[in-house]
PDB file of C-alpha atoms in Angstrom:
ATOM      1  CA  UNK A   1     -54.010 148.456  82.701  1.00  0.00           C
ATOM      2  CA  UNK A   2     -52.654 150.790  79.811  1.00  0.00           C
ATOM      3  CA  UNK A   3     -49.059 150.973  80.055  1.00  0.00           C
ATOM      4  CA  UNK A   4     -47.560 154.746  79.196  1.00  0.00           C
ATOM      5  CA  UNK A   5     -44.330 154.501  77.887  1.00  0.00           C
ATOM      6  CA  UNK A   6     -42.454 158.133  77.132  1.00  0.00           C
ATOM      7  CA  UNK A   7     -39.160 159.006  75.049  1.00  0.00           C
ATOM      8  CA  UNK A   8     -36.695 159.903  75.401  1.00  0.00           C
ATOM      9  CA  UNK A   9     -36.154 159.179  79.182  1.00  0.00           C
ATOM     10  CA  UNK A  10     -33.674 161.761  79.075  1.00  0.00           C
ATOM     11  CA  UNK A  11     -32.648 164.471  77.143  1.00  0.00           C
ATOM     12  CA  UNK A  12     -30.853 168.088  77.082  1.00  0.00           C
ATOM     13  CA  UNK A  13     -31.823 170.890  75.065  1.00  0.00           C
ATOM     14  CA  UNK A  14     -29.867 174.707  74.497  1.00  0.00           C
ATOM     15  CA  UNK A  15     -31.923 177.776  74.737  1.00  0.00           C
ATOM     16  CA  UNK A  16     -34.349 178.309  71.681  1.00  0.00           C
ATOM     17  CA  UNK A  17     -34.424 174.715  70.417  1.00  0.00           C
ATOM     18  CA  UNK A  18     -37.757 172.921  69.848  1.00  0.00           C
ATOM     19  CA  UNK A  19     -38.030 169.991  72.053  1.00  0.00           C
ATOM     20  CA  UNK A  20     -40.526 166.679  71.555  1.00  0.00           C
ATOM     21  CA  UNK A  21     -41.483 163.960  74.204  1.00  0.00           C
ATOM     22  CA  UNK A  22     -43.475 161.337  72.850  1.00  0.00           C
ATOM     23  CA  UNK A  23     -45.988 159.264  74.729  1.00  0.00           C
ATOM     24  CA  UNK A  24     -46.662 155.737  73.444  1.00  0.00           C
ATOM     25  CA  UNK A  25     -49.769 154.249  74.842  1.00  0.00           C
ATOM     26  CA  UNK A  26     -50.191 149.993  75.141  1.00  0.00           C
ATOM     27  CA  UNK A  27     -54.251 150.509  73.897  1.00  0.00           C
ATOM     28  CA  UNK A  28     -56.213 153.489  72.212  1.00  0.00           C
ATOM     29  CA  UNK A  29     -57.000 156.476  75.100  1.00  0.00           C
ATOM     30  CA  UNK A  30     -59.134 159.049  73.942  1.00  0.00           C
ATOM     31  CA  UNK A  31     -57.003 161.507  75.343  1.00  0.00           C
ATOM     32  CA  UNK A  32     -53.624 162.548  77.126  1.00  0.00           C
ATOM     33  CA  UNK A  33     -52.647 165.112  79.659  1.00  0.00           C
ATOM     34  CA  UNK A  34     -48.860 166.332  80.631  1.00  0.00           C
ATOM     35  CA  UNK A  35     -47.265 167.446  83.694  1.00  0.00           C
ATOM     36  CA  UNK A  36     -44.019 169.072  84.654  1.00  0.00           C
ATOM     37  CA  UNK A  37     -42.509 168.427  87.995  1.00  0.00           C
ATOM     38  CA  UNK A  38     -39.453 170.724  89.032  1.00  0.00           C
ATOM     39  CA  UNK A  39     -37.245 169.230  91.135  1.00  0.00           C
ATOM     40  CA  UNK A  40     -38.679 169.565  94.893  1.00  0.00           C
ATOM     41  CA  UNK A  41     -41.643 170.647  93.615  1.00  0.00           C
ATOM     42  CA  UNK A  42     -45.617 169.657  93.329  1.00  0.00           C
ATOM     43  CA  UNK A  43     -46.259 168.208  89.550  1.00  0.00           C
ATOM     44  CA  UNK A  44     -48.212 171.158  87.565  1.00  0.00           C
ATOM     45  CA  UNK A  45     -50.746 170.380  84.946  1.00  0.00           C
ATOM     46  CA  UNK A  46     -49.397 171.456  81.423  1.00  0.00           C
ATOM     47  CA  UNK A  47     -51.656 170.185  78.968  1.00  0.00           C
ATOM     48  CA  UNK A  48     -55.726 168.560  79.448  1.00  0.00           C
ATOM     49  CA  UNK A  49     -57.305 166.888  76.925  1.00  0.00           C
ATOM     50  CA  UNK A  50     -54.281 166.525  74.741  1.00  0.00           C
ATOM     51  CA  UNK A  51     -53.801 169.723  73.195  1.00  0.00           C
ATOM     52  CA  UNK A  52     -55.531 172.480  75.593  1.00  0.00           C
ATOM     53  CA  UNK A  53     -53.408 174.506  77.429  1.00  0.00           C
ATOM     54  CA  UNK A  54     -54.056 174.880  81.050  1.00  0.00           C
ATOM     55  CA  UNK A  55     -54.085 178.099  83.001  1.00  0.00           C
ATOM     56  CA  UNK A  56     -50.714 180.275  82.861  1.00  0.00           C
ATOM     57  CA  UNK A  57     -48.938 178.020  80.317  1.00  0.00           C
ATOM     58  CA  UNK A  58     -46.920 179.598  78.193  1.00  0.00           C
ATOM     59  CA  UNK A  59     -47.853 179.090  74.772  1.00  0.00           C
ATOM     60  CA  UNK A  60     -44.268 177.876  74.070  1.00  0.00           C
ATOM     61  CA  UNK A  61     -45.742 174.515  75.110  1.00  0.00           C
ATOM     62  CA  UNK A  62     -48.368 172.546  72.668  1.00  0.00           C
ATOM     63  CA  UNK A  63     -49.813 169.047  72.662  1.00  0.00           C
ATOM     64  CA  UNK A  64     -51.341 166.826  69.870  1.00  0.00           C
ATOM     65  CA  UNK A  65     -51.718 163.219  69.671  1.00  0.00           C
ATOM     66  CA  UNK A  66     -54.626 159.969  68.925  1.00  0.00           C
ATOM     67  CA  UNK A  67     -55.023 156.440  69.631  1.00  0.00           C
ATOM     68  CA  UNK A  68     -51.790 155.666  71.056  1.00  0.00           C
ATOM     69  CA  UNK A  69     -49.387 157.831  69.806  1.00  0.00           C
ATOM     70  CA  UNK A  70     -49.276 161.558  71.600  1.00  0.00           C
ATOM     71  CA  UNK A  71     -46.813 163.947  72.174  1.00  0.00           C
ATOM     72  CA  UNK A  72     -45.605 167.485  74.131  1.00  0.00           C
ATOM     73  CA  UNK A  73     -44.033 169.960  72.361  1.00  0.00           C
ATOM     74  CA  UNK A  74     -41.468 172.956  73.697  1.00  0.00           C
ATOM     75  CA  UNK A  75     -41.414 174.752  70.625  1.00  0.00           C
ATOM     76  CA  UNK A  76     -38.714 177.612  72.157  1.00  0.00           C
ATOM     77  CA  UNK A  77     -36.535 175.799  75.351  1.00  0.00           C
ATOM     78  CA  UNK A  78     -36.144 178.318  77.846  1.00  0.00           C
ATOM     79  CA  UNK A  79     -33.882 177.644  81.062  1.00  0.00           C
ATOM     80  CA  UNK A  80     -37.225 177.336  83.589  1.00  0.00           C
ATOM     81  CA  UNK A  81     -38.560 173.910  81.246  1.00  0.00           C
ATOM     82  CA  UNK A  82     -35.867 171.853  82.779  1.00  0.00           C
ATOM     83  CA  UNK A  83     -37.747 169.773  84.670  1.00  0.00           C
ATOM     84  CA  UNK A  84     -39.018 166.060  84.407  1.00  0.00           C
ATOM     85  CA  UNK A  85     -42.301 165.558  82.388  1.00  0.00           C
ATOM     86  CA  UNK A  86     -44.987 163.001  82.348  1.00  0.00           C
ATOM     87  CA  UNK A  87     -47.960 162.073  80.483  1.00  0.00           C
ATOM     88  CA  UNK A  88     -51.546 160.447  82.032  1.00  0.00           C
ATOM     89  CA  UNK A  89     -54.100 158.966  80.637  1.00  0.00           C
ATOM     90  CA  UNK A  90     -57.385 158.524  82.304  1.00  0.00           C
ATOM     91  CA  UNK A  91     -59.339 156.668  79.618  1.00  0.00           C
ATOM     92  CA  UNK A  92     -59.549 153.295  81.163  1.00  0.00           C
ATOM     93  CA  UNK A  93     -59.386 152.624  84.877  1.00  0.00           C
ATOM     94  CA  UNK A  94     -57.227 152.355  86.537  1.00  0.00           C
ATOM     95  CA  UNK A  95     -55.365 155.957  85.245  1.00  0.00           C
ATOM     96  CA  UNK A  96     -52.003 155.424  84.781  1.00  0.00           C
ATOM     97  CA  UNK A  97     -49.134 157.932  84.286  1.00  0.00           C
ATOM     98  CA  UNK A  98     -45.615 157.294  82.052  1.00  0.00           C
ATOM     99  CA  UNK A  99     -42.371 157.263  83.819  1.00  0.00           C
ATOM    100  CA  UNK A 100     -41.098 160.302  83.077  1.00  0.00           C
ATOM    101  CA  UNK A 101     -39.031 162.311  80.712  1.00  0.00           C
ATOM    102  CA  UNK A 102     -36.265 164.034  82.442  1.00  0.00           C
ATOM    103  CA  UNK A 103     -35.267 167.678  80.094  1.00  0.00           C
ATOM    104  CA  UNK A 104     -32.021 169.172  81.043  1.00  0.00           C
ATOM    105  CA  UNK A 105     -30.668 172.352  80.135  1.00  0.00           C
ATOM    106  CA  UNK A 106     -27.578 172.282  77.370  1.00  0.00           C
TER     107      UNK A 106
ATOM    108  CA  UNK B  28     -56.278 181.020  94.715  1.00  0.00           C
ATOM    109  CA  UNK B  29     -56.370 177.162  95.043  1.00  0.00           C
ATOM    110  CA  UNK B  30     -54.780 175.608  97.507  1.00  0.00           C
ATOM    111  CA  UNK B  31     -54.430 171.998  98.697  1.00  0.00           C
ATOM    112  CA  UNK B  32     -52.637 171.550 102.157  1.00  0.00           C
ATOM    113  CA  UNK B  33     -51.853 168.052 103.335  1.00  0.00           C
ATOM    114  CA  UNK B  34     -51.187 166.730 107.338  1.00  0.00           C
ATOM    115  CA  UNK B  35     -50.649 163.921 109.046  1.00  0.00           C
ATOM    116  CA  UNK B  36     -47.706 161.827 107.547  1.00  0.00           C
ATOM    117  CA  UNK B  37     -44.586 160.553 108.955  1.00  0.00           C
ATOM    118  CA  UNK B  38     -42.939 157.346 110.329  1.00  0.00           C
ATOM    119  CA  UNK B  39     -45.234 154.212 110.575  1.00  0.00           C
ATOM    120  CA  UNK B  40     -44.555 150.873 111.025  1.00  0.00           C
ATOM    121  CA  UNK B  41     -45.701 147.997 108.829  1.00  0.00           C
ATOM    122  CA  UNK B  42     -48.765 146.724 109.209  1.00  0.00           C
ATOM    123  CA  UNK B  43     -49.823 150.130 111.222  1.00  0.00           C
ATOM    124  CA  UNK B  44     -52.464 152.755 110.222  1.00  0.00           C
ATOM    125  CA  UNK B  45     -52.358 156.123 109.178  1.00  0.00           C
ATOM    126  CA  UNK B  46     -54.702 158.896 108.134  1.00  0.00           C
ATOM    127  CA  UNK B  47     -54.041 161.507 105.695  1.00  0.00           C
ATOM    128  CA  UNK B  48     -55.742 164.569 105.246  1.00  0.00           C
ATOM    129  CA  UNK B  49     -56.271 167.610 102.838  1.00  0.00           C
ATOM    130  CA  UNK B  50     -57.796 171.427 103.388  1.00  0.00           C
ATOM    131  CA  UNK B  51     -58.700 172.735 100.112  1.00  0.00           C
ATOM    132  CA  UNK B  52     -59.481 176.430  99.860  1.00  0.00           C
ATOM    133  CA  UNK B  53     -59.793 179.019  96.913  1.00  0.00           C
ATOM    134  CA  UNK B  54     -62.845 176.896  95.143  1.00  0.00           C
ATOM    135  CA  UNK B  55     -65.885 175.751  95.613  1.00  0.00           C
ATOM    136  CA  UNK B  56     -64.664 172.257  97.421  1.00  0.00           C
ATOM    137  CA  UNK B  57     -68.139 170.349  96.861  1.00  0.00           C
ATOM    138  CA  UNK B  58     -68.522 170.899  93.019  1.00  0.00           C
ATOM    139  CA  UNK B  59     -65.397 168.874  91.943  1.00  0.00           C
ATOM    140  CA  UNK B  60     -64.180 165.245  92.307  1.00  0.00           C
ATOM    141  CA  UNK B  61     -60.940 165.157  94.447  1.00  0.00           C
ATOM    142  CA  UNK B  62     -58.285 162.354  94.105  1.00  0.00           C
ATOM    143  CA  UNK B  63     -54.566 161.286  95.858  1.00  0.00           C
ATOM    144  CA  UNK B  64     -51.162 160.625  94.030  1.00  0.00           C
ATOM    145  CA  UNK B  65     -48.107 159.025  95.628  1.00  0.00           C
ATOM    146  CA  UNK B  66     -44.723 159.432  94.288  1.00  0.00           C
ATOM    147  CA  UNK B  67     -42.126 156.864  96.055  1.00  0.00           C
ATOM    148  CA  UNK B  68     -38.634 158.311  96.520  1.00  0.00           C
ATOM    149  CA  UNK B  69     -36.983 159.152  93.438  1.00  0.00           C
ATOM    150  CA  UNK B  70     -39.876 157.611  91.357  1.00  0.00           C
ATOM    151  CA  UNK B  71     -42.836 158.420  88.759  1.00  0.00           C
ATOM    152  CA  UNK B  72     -46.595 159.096  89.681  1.00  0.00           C
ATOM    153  CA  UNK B  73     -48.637 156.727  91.109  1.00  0.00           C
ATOM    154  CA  UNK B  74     -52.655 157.267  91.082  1.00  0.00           C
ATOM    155  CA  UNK B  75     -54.215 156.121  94.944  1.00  0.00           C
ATOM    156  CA  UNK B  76     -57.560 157.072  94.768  1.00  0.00           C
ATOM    157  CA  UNK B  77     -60.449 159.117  93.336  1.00  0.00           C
ATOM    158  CA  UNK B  78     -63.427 160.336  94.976  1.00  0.00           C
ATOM    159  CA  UNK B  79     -67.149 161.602  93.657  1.00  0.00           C
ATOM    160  CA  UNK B  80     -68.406 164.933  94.594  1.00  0.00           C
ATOM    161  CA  UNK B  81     -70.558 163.513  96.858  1.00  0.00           C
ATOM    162  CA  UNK B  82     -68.499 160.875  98.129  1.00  0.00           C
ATOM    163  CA  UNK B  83     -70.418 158.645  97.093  1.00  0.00           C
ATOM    164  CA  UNK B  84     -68.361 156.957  94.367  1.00  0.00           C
ATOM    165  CA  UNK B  85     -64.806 155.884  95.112  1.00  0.00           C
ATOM    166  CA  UNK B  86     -61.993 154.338  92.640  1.00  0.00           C
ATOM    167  CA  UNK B  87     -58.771 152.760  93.227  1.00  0.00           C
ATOM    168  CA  UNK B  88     -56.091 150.704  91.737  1.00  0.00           C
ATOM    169  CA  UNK B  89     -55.341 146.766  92.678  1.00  0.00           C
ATOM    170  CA  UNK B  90     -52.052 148.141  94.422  1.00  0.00           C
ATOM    171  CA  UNK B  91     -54.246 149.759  97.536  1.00  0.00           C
ATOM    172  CA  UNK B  92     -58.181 148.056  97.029  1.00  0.00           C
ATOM    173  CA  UNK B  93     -58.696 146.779 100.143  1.00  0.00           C
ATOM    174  CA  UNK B  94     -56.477 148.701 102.596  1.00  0.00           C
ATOM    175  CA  UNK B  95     -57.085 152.440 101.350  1.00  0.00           C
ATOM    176  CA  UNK B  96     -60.250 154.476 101.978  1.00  0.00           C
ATOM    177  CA  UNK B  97     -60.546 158.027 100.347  1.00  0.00           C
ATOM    178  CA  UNK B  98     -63.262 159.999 102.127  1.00  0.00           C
ATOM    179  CA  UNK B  99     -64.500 163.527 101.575  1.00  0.00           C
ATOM    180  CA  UNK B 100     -66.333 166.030 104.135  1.00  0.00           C
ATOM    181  CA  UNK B 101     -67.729 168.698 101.845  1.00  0.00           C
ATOM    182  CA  UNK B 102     -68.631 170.686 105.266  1.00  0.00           C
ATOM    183  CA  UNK B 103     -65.221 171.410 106.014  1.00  0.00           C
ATOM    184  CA  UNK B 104     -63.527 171.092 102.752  1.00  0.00           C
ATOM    185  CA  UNK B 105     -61.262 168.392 102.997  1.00  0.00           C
ATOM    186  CA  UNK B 106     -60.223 164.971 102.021  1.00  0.00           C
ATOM    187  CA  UNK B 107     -59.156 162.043 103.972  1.00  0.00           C
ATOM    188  CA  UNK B 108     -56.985 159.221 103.229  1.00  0.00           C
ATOM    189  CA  UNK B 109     -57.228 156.296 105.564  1.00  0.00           C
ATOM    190  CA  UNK B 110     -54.415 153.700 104.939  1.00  0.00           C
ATOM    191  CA  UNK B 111     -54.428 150.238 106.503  1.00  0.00           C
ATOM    192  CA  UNK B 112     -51.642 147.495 106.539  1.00  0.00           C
ATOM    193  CA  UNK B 113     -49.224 149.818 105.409  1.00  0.00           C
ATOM    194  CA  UNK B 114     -46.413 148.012 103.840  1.00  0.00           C
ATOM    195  CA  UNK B 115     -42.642 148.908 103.080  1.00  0.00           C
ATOM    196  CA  UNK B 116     -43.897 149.784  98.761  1.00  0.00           C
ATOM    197  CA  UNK B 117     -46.078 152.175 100.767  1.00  0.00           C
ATOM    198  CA  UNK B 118     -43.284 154.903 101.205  1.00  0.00           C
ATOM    199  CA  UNK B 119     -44.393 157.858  98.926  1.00  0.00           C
ATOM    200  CA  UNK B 120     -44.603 161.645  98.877  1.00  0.00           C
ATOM    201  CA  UNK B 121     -48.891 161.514  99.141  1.00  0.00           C
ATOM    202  CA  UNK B 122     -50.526 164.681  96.989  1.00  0.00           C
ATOM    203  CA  UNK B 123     -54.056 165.883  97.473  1.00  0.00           C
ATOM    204  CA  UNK B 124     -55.236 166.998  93.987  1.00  0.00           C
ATOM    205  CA  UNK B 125     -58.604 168.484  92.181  1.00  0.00           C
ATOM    206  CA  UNK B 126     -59.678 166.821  89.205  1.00  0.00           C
ATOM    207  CA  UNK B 127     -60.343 168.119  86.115  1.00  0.00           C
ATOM    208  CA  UNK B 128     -61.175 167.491  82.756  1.00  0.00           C
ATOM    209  CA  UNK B 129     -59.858 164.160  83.331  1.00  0.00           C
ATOM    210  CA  UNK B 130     -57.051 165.032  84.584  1.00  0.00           C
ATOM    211  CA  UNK B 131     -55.169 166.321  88.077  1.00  0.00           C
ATOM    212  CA  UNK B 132     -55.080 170.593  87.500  1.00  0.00           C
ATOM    213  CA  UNK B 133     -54.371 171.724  91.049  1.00  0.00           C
ATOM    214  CA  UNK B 134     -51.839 169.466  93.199  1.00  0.00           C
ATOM    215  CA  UNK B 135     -50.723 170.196  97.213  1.00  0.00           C
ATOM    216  CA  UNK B 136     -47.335 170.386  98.744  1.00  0.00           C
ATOM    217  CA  UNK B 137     -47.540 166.783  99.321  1.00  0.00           C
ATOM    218  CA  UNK B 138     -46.497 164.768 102.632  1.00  0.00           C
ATOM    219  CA  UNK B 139     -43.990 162.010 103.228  1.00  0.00           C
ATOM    220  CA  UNK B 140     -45.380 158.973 104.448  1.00  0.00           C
ATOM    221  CA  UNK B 141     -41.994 156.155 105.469  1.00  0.00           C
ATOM    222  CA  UNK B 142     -43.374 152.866 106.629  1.00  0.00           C
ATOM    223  CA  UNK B 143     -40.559 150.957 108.167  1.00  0.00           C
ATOM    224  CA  UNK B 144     -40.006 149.153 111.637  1.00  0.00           C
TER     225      UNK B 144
END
């Protein structure tokens, strides 16, 4: 099983700062994907394939990444990102998700 | 507009059964594969199960092979989660969710499955 392992677990942010969560994967996955999950709320795909931006993302929000290494990108924080995000991977079976990254408002 | 709608958790006991299910509307139910992800109170993701189109291909992980059936009727557009010898690690927020690209791009409500006696 590839293990996902995201920094920071958590961290806070002020309006217009760039924010980076990183994604460290255990073995190579060919690609990544990133979720945001507001607090009572259904997770919401942010980024498929590693660096295409799903439907109704706001291009504030980028994703690049290889091998093991991949990361999410706020370039602009805006109040409605605080939320906890996670990376997937669905390269080798079974898929496996990281634990989180919680992003708090400064 | 996509939408996922779960039924049929609540309070089960160990050991006990329970059946899960999903109505999907807004797409064309048949042409994608559909999957299940648990989140336990106050936890990360958890992948449960995938299923084919056709139903005819199903994948899980170790932590539910064995006791957890996905199912599909592409008829009535909906998916089915049967889960068997429920134990206590159980105990999850259960999504319905399309996949896509690899990856999970429309998730339901979810519903709140508690096994304990």
């Amino acid at each position: 099983e590839i293990v996902l392992t995201q920094s920071p677990t958590t961290t806070a942010a002020s309006p217009g700062e760039k924010v980076t969560i990183t994604c460290l994967a255990s073995s190579s996955v060919s690609n990544m994907y990133w979720y945001q999950q507001k607090s009572g709320a259904s997770p919401k795909l942010l980024i498929y394939s590693t660096s295409s931006l799903a439907s109704g993302v706001p291009d504030r929000f980028s994703g690049s990444g290889s091998g093991t290494s991949y990361s999410l990108t706020i370039n602009t924080m805006e109040a409605e990102d605080a939320a906890t995000y996670y990376c997937q991977q669905w390269s080798s079976n079974p898929d496996t998700f990281g634990a989180g990254t919680k992003l708090e408002l400064k | 507009e996509v939408q996922l709608v779960e039924s049929g958790g609540g309070l089960v006991q160990p050991g006990r059964s329970l059946k899960l299910s999903c109505a999907a509307s807004g797409f064309t139910f048949s042409n994608y594969y559909m999957a299940w992800v648990r989140q336990a109170p106050k936890k990360g993701l958890e992948w449960v199960a995938t299923i084919s189109t056709s139903g005819s291909r199903t994948y899980y992980p170790d932590s539910v092979k064995g006791r957890f059936t996905i199912s599909r009727d592409n008829a009535k557009s909906s998916l089915y989660l049967q889960m068997n010898s429920l134990k206590s690690e159980d105990t999850a927020t259960y999504y319905c969710a399309r996949r896509r690209h690899g990856g999970f791009d429309y998730w339901g409500q979810g519903v709140m499955v508690t096994v304990s006696s």
